[in-house]
Coordinates of C-alpha atoms (C1' of nucleotides) in Angstrom, one line a residue:
Chain A
M26 CA 44.2 8.0 67.1
Q27 CA 43.6 10.1 64.1
V28 CA 41.2 8.7 61.6
M29 CA 42.4 9.0 58.0
Q30 CA 40.1 11.1 56.0
R31 CA 38.3 9.4 53.1
I32 CA 39.0 10.7 49.7
L33 CA 37.2 9.8 46.5
T34 CA 38.7 7.5 44.0
A35 CA 38.5 10.3 41.4
D36 CA 40.8 12.4 43.6
V37 CA 43.6 9.8 43.9
H38 CA 45.5 11.3 40.9
N39 CA 45.7 14.7 42.7
R40 CA 47.4 13.1 45.7
A41 CA 50.5 11.6 44.1
G42 CA 53.1 10.7 46.7
K43 CA 50.7 11.1 49.6
S44 CA 48.9 8.7 51.9
V45 CA 45.3 8.3 51.0
T46 CA 42.3 6.3 52.3
V47 CA 39.4 5.3 50.0
Q48 CA 36.3 3.4 50.8
G49 CA 34.2 1.6 48.3
W50 CA 33.1 -1.6 46.7
L51 CA 35.4 -4.3 45.4
H52 CA 34.7 -4.2 41.6
K53 CA 37.3 -6.6 40.2
K54 CA 40.2 -8.7 41.3
R55 CA 43.0 -9.6 38.9
L56 CA 45.6 -11.9 40.5
L57 CA 48.9 -12.0 38.6
G58 CA 51.0 -13.9 41.1
G59 CA 53.4 -11.6 42.7
L60 CA 51.1 -8.7 42.3
T61 CA 47.4 -8.2 42.3
F62 CA 45.2 -5.5 40.8
L63 CA 42.1 -4.5 42.5
L64 CA 39.4 -2.2 41.1
V65 CA 37.6 -0.3 43.8
R66 CA 34.4 1.6 43.0
D67 CA 32.8 4.5 44.8
R68 CA 30.4 7.3 43.7
S69 CA 33.1 9.1 41.7
G70 CA 34.3 6.1 39.7
V71 CA 36.8 3.3 39.9
V72 CA 40.4 3.3 41.0
Q73 CA 43.1 0.7 40.5
V74 CA 44.9 -0.6 43.6
V75 CA 48.2 -2.6 43.4
V76 CA 48.7 -5.2 46.2
K77 CA 52.0 -7.0 46.6
D78 CA 51.8 -7.9 50.3
K79 CA 50.6 -11.5 50.5
K80 CA 49.1 -10.9 54.0
E81 CA 46.9 -8.1 52.8
L82 CA 45.8 -10.1 49.7
E83 CA 44.9 -13.0 51.9
K84 CA 42.2 -10.9 53.6
L85 CA 40.4 -10.9 50.3
R86 CA 40.3 -14.7 49.9
G87 CA 36.7 -15.7 49.4
M88 CA 35.5 -12.1 49.2
Q89 CA 33.3 -11.6 46.2
I90 CA 32.7 -8.5 44.0
G91 CA 30.6 -6.1 46.1
T92 CA 32.6 -6.5 49.3
V93 CA 32.8 -3.1 51.0
L94 CA 36.4 -2.1 51.7
E95 CA 38.6 0.6 53.2
L96 CA 42.0 0.9 51.7
S97 CA 44.9 3.1 53.0
G98 CA 47.9 3.3 50.8
T99 CA 50.1 5.6 48.8
A100 CA 48.7 7.4 45.8
K101 CA 50.9 7.2 42.8
G102 CA 50.7 8.7 39.3
E103 CA 50.9 5.8 36.9
P104 CA 50.2 6.2 33.1
R105 CA 49.6 2.5 32.8
A106 CA 46.7 2.6 35.2
P107 CA 43.2 3.5 34.1
G108 CA 42.7 7.1 35.2
G109 CA 46.4 7.7 35.3
A110 CA 46.8 6.9 39.0
E111 CA 46.6 4.1 41.4
I112 CA 47.1 3.2 45.1
H113 CA 50.2 1.2 46.2
N114 CA 50.9 -0.9 49.3
P115 CA 47.4 -0.7 50.8
K116 CA 46.3 -1.8 54.2
I117 CA 43.0 -3.5 53.5
E118 CA 40.1 -3.4 55.9
I119 CA 37.0 -5.3 55.1
L120 CA 34.0 -3.3 56.2
V121 CA 31.3 -5.6 54.9
P122 CA 32.3 -9.0 53.7
V123 CA 30.4 -10.5 50.7
K124 CA 30.8 -14.3 50.3
E125 CA 28.1 -14.9 47.7
E126 CA 29.0 -14.3 44.0
P127 CA 26.7 -11.9 42.1
P128 CA 24.2 -13.7 39.9
I129 CA 24.8 -11.3 37.0
E130 CA 27.9 -9.7 35.5
I131 CA 29.2 -6.6 37.3
D132 CA 32.5 -6.0 35.6
K133 CA 31.6 -6.6 32.0
P134 CA 28.8 -5.3 29.8
I135 CA 25.5 -7.1 30.5
D136 CA 23.7 -8.6 27.5
H137 CA 20.6 -6.5 26.7
R138 CA 19.2 -8.9 24.1
P139 CA 15.4 -8.9 24.4
E140 CA 15.3 -12.6 25.3
N141 CA 17.5 -11.9 28.3
Q142 CA 15.7 -8.8 29.6
D143 CA 13.8 -10.8 32.2
T144 CA 17.2 -11.8 33.8
L145 CA 18.4 -8.2 33.5
F146 CA 15.4 -6.9 35.5
E147 CA 15.1 -9.8 37.9
Y148 CA 18.7 -9.0 39.2
R149 CA 18.3 -5.3 38.7
A150 CA 19.3 -4.4 42.2
I151 CA 22.7 -5.9 41.6
G152 CA 23.1 -5.5 37.8
L153 CA 22.8 -1.7 38.2
R154 CA 26.2 -1.8 39.9
N155 CA 27.6 -2.6 36.4
L156 CA 29.2 0.5 35.1
Q157 CA 27.5 0.3 31.8
E158 CA 24.1 0.1 33.5
S159 CA 24.7 2.9 36.0
A160 CA 26.0 5.1 33.2
I161 CA 22.6 4.9 31.6
F162 CA 21.0 6.4 34.7
K163 CA 23.7 8.9 35.2
V164 CA 22.8 10.2 31.8
R165 CA 19.2 10.0 32.6
A166 CA 19.8 12.1 35.7
S167 CA 21.7 14.6 33.6
I168 CA 18.8 14.8 31.1
T169 CA 16.4 15.4 33.9
K170 CA 18.6 18.2 35.3
A171 CA 18.9 19.8 31.8
L172 CA 15.1 19.7 31.3
R173 CA 14.6 21.4 34.7
E174 CA 17.2 24.0 33.9
F175 CA 15.6 24.8 30.6
F176 CA 12.2 25.1 32.2
Y177 CA 13.6 27.4 34.9
Q178 CA 15.5 29.5 32.3
N179 CA 12.1 30.0 30.5
E180 CA 10.4 31.1 33.7
F181 CA 8.3 28.0 34.3
T182 CA 7.2 27.1 37.9
E183 CA 7.7 23.5 38.9
I184 CA 4.6 21.8 40.2
Q185 CA 3.6 18.5 41.8
T186 CA 0.0 17.3 41.2
P187 CA -2.0 14.5 42.6
K188 CA -1.6 11.0 41.3
L189 CA -4.7 9.7 43.2
L190 CA -7.8 10.9 41.4
A191 CA -11.5 10.6 42.0
A192 CA -12.4 9.6 38.5
A193 CA -11.0 9.0 35.0
T194 CA -10.2 12.2 33.3
E195 CA -8.8 12.4 29.9
G196 CA -10.5 9.4 28.5
G197 CA -8.7 7.2 25.9
A198 CA -6.1 5.3 27.8
E199 CA -7.2 2.7 30.4
V200 CA -6.8 3.8 34.0
F201 CA -5.8 1.8 37.1
K202 CA -8.6 1.6 39.6
L203 CA -8.1 1.1 43.3
D204 CA -10.0 1.2 46.5
Y205 CA -9.8 4.5 48.4
F206 CA -11.4 3.9 51.8
G207 CA -14.4 2.3 50.1
Q208 CA -14.6 4.8 47.3
E209 CA -13.2 4.0 43.8
A210 CA -10.2 6.0 42.9
T211 CA -7.9 6.0 39.9
L212 CA -4.2 6.6 39.3
A213 CA -3.4 9.6 37.2
Q214 CA -2.7 8.9 33.6
S215 CA -1.6 12.5 33.1
P216 CA -1.4 15.7 35.0
Q217 CA -3.3 17.3 32.1
F218 CA -6.2 19.1 33.9
Y219 CA -4.0 20.2 36.9
K220 CA -1.3 21.7 34.7
Q221 CA -4.0 23.6 32.7
M222 CA -5.7 24.9 35.9
L223 CA -2.3 26.1 37.1
V224 CA -1.7 28.0 33.9
G225 CA -4.3 30.3 35.4
V226 CA -2.1 30.8 38.4
F227 CA 1.5 30.7 37.2
E228 CA 1.1 31.1 33.4
R229 CA 4.0 28.6 32.8
V230 CA 4.3 25.3 34.7
F231 CA 6.1 22.0 34.4
E232 CA 6.1 18.7 36.2
I233 CA 8.4 15.7 36.0
A234 CA 6.5 12.8 37.6
P235 CA 5.2 9.3 37.1
V236 CA 1.9 8.6 35.3
Y237 CA 0.0 5.3 35.0
R238 CA -1.6 3.6 32.1
A239 CA -3.4 0.3 32.4
E240 CA -3.0 -0.5 28.8
P241 CA -2.1 -4.2 28.2
S242 CA 0.6 -3.1 25.8
A243 CA 3.6 -5.4 25.3
T244 CA 6.0 -3.4 23.1
T245 CA 9.5 -2.0 23.4
R246 CA 8.0 1.5 24.0
H247 CA 5.3 1.0 26.6
M248 CA 5.2 0.7 30.4
T249 CA 2.3 0.8 32.8
E250 CA 4.2 3.4 34.9
Y251 CA 6.5 5.9 33.2
T252 CA 7.9 9.3 33.9
S253 CA 6.2 12.1 32.1
V254 CA 7.7 15.5 31.5
D255 CA 4.8 17.9 31.3
G256 CA 4.9 21.5 30.3
E257 CA 2.1 24.0 29.9
M258 CA 2.2 27.7 29.0
G259 CA -0.3 30.5 28.5
F260 CA -0.4 33.4 26.0
I261 CA 1.1 31.3 23.2
D262 CA 0.1 29.7 19.9
I263 CA 1.3 26.5 18.3
S264 CA 4.4 28.1 16.8
H265 CA 5.6 29.0 20.2
L266 CA 5.2 25.4 21.3
E267 CA 7.2 24.2 18.4
E268 CA 9.9 26.7 19.0
F269 CA 10.0 25.8 22.7
L270 CA 10.3 22.1 22.0
S271 CA 13.1 22.7 19.4
G272 CA 15.0 24.7 22.0
L273 CA 14.3 22.1 24.7
L274 CA 15.6 19.1 22.8
N275 CA 18.7 21.0 21.5
F276 CA 19.4 22.3 25.0
V277 CA 19.1 18.8 26.6
V278 CA 21.3 17.1 24.0
D279 CA 24.0 19.8 24.2
Y280 CA 23.9 19.8 28.0
V281 CA 24.2 16.1 28.2
W282 CA 27.1 15.9 25.7
K283 CA 28.8 18.6 27.7
H284 CA 28.3 17.2 31.2
S285 CA 28.1 13.4 30.8
Q286 CA 30.9 12.7 28.3
A287 CA 32.4 9.8 30.2
E288 CA 29.1 8.0 30.5
L289 CA 28.1 8.6 26.9
K290 CA 31.5 7.2 25.8
T291 CA 31.1 4.1 28.0
L292 CA 27.7 3.6 26.3
S293 CA 29.1 4.3 22.8
A294 CA 26.3 6.9 22.3
S295 CA 26.3 9.0 19.2
K296 CA 25.2 12.6 19.4
P297 CA 21.9 13.1 17.6
A298 CA 21.9 15.4 14.6
L299 CA 19.6 18.3 15.3
L300 CA 18.7 21.6 13.7
K301 CA 18.1 24.7 15.8
K302 CA 14.6 24.7 14.3
I303 CA 13.5 21.1 14.1
P304 CA 11.8 20.4 10.8
A305 CA 8.1 19.8 10.6
M306 CA 6.0 17.8 8.2
S307 CA 2.2 17.3 8.0
M308 CA 0.8 13.9 8.6
S309 CA -0.7 13.7 5.1
E310 CA 2.7 14.5 3.6
I311 CA 4.3 11.7 5.6
H312 CA 1.6 9.3 4.5
E313 CA 2.3 10.3 0.9
K314 CA 6.0 9.9 1.1
Y315 CA 5.8 6.6 3.0
T316 CA 3.3 5.2 0.6
E317 CA 5.4 6.2 -2.4
A318 CA 8.6 4.8 -0.9
T319 CA 7.4 1.6 0.6
G320 CA 4.3 0.7 -1.5
T321 CA 2.3 0.3 1.8
K322 CA -0.7 2.5 1.5
T323 CA -1.3 4.7 4.5
I324 CA -2.8 7.7 2.8
G325 CA -6.0 8.7 4.6
E326 CA -5.0 7.0 7.9
R327 CA -5.6 9.0 11.0
D328 CA -2.4 8.1 12.7
L329 CA 1.2 7.0 11.9
R330 CA 2.1 3.4 12.0
P331 CA 5.1 2.4 14.1
D332 CA 7.0 1.5 11.0
E333 CA 6.0 4.8 9.4
E334 CA 7.4 6.6 12.4
R335 CA 10.7 4.8 12.0
W336 CA 10.7 5.4 8.3
I337 CA 10.1 9.2 8.5
C338 CA 12.9 9.5 11.1
E339 CA 15.3 7.8 8.7
Y340 CA 14.1 10.0 6.0
S341 CA 14.5 13.1 8.1
K342 CA 18.0 12.1 9.2
E343 CA 19.1 11.5 5.6
H344 CA 17.4 14.4 3.8
L345 CA 16.8 17.0 6.5
K346 CA 19.9 16.2 8.6
S347 CA 17.8 15.9 11.7
D348 CA 17.2 13.0 14.0
A349 CA 14.0 14.7 15.2
I350 CA 11.0 15.8 13.2
F351 CA 7.6 17.3 14.1
V352 CA 4.4 15.8 12.8
T353 CA 1.8 18.5 12.3
D354 CA -1.9 18.7 11.1
W355 CA -3.4 15.7 12.9
P356 CA -7.1 14.9 12.2
A357 CA -9.5 16.7 14.6
S358 CA -11.8 13.7 14.6
D359 CA -9.6 11.8 17.0
M360 CA -8.5 14.7 19.2
K361 CA -9.2 14.9 22.9
F362 CA -12.0 17.1 24.1
Y363 CA -9.7 19.7 25.6
H364 CA -7.7 20.0 22.4
K365 CA -8.3 22.8 20.0
A366 CA -9.2 22.5 16.3
Q367 CA -7.4 24.7 13.8
T368 CA -9.2 27.9 12.9
K369 CA -8.3 27.7 9.3
D370 CA -9.4 24.0 9.0
K371 CA -11.8 22.6 11.6
N372 CA -11.0 19.1 10.5
L373 CA -7.4 19.4 11.8
A374 CA -6.2 19.7 15.4
E375 CA -3.8 22.2 16.8
R376 CA -1.4 19.4 17.6
I377 CA 2.2 18.5 17.0
D378 CA 4.1 15.4 17.9
L379 CA 7.8 15.1 18.0
L380 CA 9.4 12.0 16.7
F381 CA 13.0 11.2 17.7
R382 CA 15.1 8.4 16.3
G383 CA 12.1 6.4 15.4
V384 CA 9.7 6.9 18.2
E385 CA 7.2 9.4 19.4
I386 CA 8.6 11.2 22.4
V387 CA 6.3 14.2 22.6
T388 CA 2.7 15.0 22.0
G389 CA 1.8 18.7 22.2
S390 CA -1.3 20.7 21.5
M391 CA -3.1 23.9 21.9
R392 CA -6.0 23.6 24.4
E393 CA -9.5 24.8 23.8
H394 CA -9.5 27.8 26.2
R395 CA -12.9 29.3 25.3
Y396 CA -15.2 28.0 28.0
D397 CA -18.3 27.6 25.9
E398 CA -16.4 25.7 23.2
L399 CA -14.7 23.5 25.8
L400 CA -18.0 22.6 27.4
K401 CA -19.5 21.7 24.1
Q402 CA -16.5 19.5 23.2
L403 CA -16.6 17.8 26.6
K404 CA -20.2 16.8 26.0
E405 CA -19.9 15.9 22.3
K406 CA -16.4 14.4 22.2
A407 CA -16.0 12.7 25.6
G408 CA -19.7 12.4 26.6
G409 CA -18.5 13.9 29.9
N410 CA -20.7 15.2 32.6
P411 CA -19.6 18.8 33.7
N412 CA -20.6 18.0 37.3
D413 CA -18.4 14.9 37.5
P414 CA -15.6 15.5 40.0
G415 CA -13.1 14.7 37.3
F416 CA -14.3 17.7 35.2
K417 CA -15.9 20.0 37.7
Y418 CA -12.8 21.7 39.1
F419 CA -11.1 21.8 35.8
L420 CA -14.1 23.6 34.3
M421 CA -14.1 25.9 37.3
A422 CA -10.6 27.1 36.5
M423 CA -11.3 27.3 32.8
K424 CA -14.3 29.5 33.4
A425 CA -12.3 31.9 35.6
G426 CA -10.2 33.4 32.9
M427 CA -7.9 31.3 30.8
P428 CA -5.7 32.7 28.1
A429 CA -4.9 30.8 24.9
H430 CA -2.6 28.1 26.1
G431 CA -0.9 24.9 25.1
G432 CA 1.5 22.3 26.3
F433 CA 3.0 18.9 25.9
G434 CA 3.8 15.6 27.5
M435 CA 7.2 14.1 26.9
G436 CA 8.3 10.5 27.8
L437 CA 11.5 10.8 29.8
D438 CA 12.1 7.1 29.5
R439 CA 11.8 7.2 25.7
L440 CA 14.0 10.3 25.5
T441 CA 16.7 8.7 27.6
E442 CA 16.4 5.5 25.6
K443 CA 17.0 7.3 22.3
I444 CA 19.7 9.7 23.5
V445 CA 21.7 6.8 24.9
G446 CA 20.9 4.6 21.9
L447 CA 19.0 1.7 23.5
S448 CA 16.2 -0.3 21.9
N449 CA 13.7 -0.6 24.7
V450 CA 12.3 2.0 27.1
K451 CA 12.7 -0.5 29.9
E452 CA 16.4 -0.5 29.6
A453 CA 16.3 3.2 30.3
T454 CA 14.1 2.7 33.4
L455 CA 15.6 1.7 36.8
F456 CA 12.8 -0.6 37.9
P457 CA 10.4 -0.9 34.9
R458 CA 6.7 -1.7 35.3
D459 CA 5.0 -3.5 32.5
I460 CA 2.0 -5.9 32.1
N461 CA 3.9 -8.8 33.7
R462 CA 6.4 -7.1 36.0
L463 CA 5.5 -5.4 39.3
A464 CA 8.8 -6.1 41.1
P465 CA 11.5 -5.3 41.9
Chain B
rG7 C1' -6.6 -8.0 23.3
rG8 C1' -4.7 -10.5 18.3
rG9 C1' -0.4 -12.8 15.7
rC10 C1' 4.5 -15.1 15.9
rU11 C1' 8.8 -17.0 18.6
rC12 C1' 11.5 -18.9 22.8
rG13 C1' 12.3 -21.7 27.9
rU14 C1' 19.2 -26.5 28.6
rA15 C1' 24.5 -25.4 35.2
rG16 C1' 24.6 -18.8 38.8
rU17 C1' 24.9 -16.0 33.6
rG18 C1' 25.0 -16.3 28.1
rU19 C1' 24.7 -20.1 24.5
rA20 C1' 25.5 -25.1 21.4
rG21 C1' 23.0 -29.6 20.8
rU22 C1' 16.4 -30.4 17.2
rG23 C1' 15.0 -38.8 17.9
rG24 C1' 20.1 -43.3 19.5
rU25 C1' 27.2 -41.5 19.4
rC26 C1' 24.0 -36.8 25.4
rU27 C1' 27.1 -40.8 30.8
rA28 C1' 24.4 -33.2 27.9
rA29 C1' 29.1 -29.4 25.2
rC30 C1' 31.3 -24.3 25.1
rA31 C1' 32.2 -19.3 27.2
rC32 C1' 31.8 -16.1 31.5
rG33 C1' 31.4 -16.6 36.8
rC34 C1' 32.9 -19.8 41.2
rC35 C1' 36.9 -23.2 43.9
rU36 C1' 42.3 -25.0 44.0
rC37 C1' 47.2 -24.2 42.1
rC38 C1' 50.9 -21.4 38.8
rC39 C1' 52.0 -16.4 37.1
rU40 C1' 55.3 -8.9 39.0
rG41 C1' 51.8 -4.4 34.8
rU42 C1' 46.9 -6.5 34.3
rC43 C1' 42.9 -3.6 32.4
rA44 C1' 37.2 -8.8 28.8
rC45 C1' 44.9 -10.7 32.0
rG46 C1' 47.0 -15.6 30.8
rG47 C1' 47.8 -21.1 32.1
rA48 C1' 46.5 -26.1 34.6
rG49 C1' 42.9 -28.7 37.2
rG50 C1' 37.8 -29.0 39.6
rA51 C1' 32.7 -28.3 41.3
rG52 C1' 28.1 -27.0 39.3
rA53 C1' 22.1 -29.1 35.0
rU54 C1' 16.7 -34.5 37.3
rC55 C1' 17.4 -29.9 29.6
rG56 C1' 10.5 -24.8 32.8
rC57 C1' 6.5 -28.2 34.6
rC58 C1' 2.7 -32.2 33.5
rG59 C1' 1.1 -35.9 30.3
rG60 C1' 1.6 -38.5 25.6
rU61 C1' 4.0 -40.9 21.1
rU62 C1' 8.4 -44.3 20.6
rC63 C1' 12.4 -50.0 21.6
rA64 C1' 14.6 -45.0 22.6
rA65 C1' 12.8 -37.9 24.0
rA66 C1' 16.7 -32.0 25.8
rU67 C1' 15.0 -33.2 20.7
rC68 C1' 8.4 -35.1 18.3
rC69 C1' 2.9 -34.1 20.0
rG70 C1' -0.7 -32.0 23.6
rG71 C1' -1.5 -29.1 27.8
rU72 C1' 0.3 -25.7 31.4
rC73 C1' 3.4 -21.9 33.4
rG74 C1' 7.0 -18.2 32.3
rA75 C1' 9.4 -14.8 28.9
rG76 C1' 10.3 -12.0 24.3
rC77 C1' 9.0 -9.5 19.6
rC78 C1' 5.4 -7.4 16.2
rC79 C1' 0.4 -5.2 15.7
rG80 C1' -3.5 -2.4 18.1
rC81 C1' -2.9 2.1 21.6
rC82 C1' 0.1 5.7 23.2
rA83 C1' 4.6 9.2 25.8

RNA sequence: GGGCUCGUAGUGUAGUGGUCUAACACGCCUCCCUGUCACGGAGGAGAUCGCCGGUUCAAAUCCGGUCGAGCCCGCCA
């Protein structure tokens, strides 16, 4: 007996008049009496199936959404059907029966209100089957692909660096500690030192990987595990970095709006306004503008307040026609030891952050590549011991000939959140980890 | 870590001292329905109102504790 070849639901419209077999999940039943509409989902989308035969329909009695089916019927062009085609007179075979109803909506948008997010994540394994949910992650995959493509176009080498580390490195953020065969180890809060070491090898490197922060933050923009997009390149100055990041964000947005139209439409996402060259403003200028506009005095502060970040993005959108804006001229007093101070003003760091739709998505900087300066900053700024395994090998590479170099870390979750138009990073993360969630 | 807010059927909500023997919507079950697409209609099942204690003649409702969750701030991507 010849087995009918499976086709994808998206191909049904190409097979009008022919016999087809599809396999997928039951996504929705609509019983109208003499005829029933089924929606069947597979990796390519959803197709409508029309069932008139009572015997066939009876097979689905008690079968809940999620039941795995095989249907063989006749493909038909049908303008009234979603997708313009449907399957008629199917023979239905139940491959995996599901008798229990899903605890969360599959065929209608799931409420993302903050109070309900615990439910959203508790039933994540099933809720992701909702087309609005899976669309977020199709877009995220598309963003990831675009990032990779842009890096490759610019001759970066993709790397993977250790996440298990012997000691705390960067300082600042809290690190997770764990037992490593009796020795204390930490989880990487950043690939910082490794990507810098590898500039000495490949000149340009990038990594898209998880990083871990043990900060007890409970906000809409923090997680204890997130995906960091790290880039690092040699023989550049800060203007190159700015130019690269402008190009990157533009490329990603254009790519996604070209390749993920259907998902973006499902999500009612609006395309960000961007300029080829993303505008830049110094921190002190932002403080002045914000203070003048809101009456809240931030002049002299060494960072931007969250509300200030939202405000300047609104300002940028309205006056500069850009949903993204660079923040330049950060105070050197708070910079990391591996950062470089500006040569024209030692009190300012060679750092730029990129704000996008109200949140910081990128921090970038030039690194101190002069060995003696770096050693001095390590001791003075971080109080670090050069012989500590966390610094020793980094310094080894830095001593062996490092050009002027710089790079950045970008939050993939935040980028996805803002491109899609969500209001919490966790919504853009498949299985988010935060201070009180370690499962699923 | 600091501040504020919220826990009511599987899910989302209403009810804020007595009329609650807890209501509505979605989902589920039974029946009707031949073009639905958030299908429609009739009926039904499903909740010791997070938990513990207290106040009161009377508590989903007020108070205390506890557990869980969310938001803002700090910090960052």
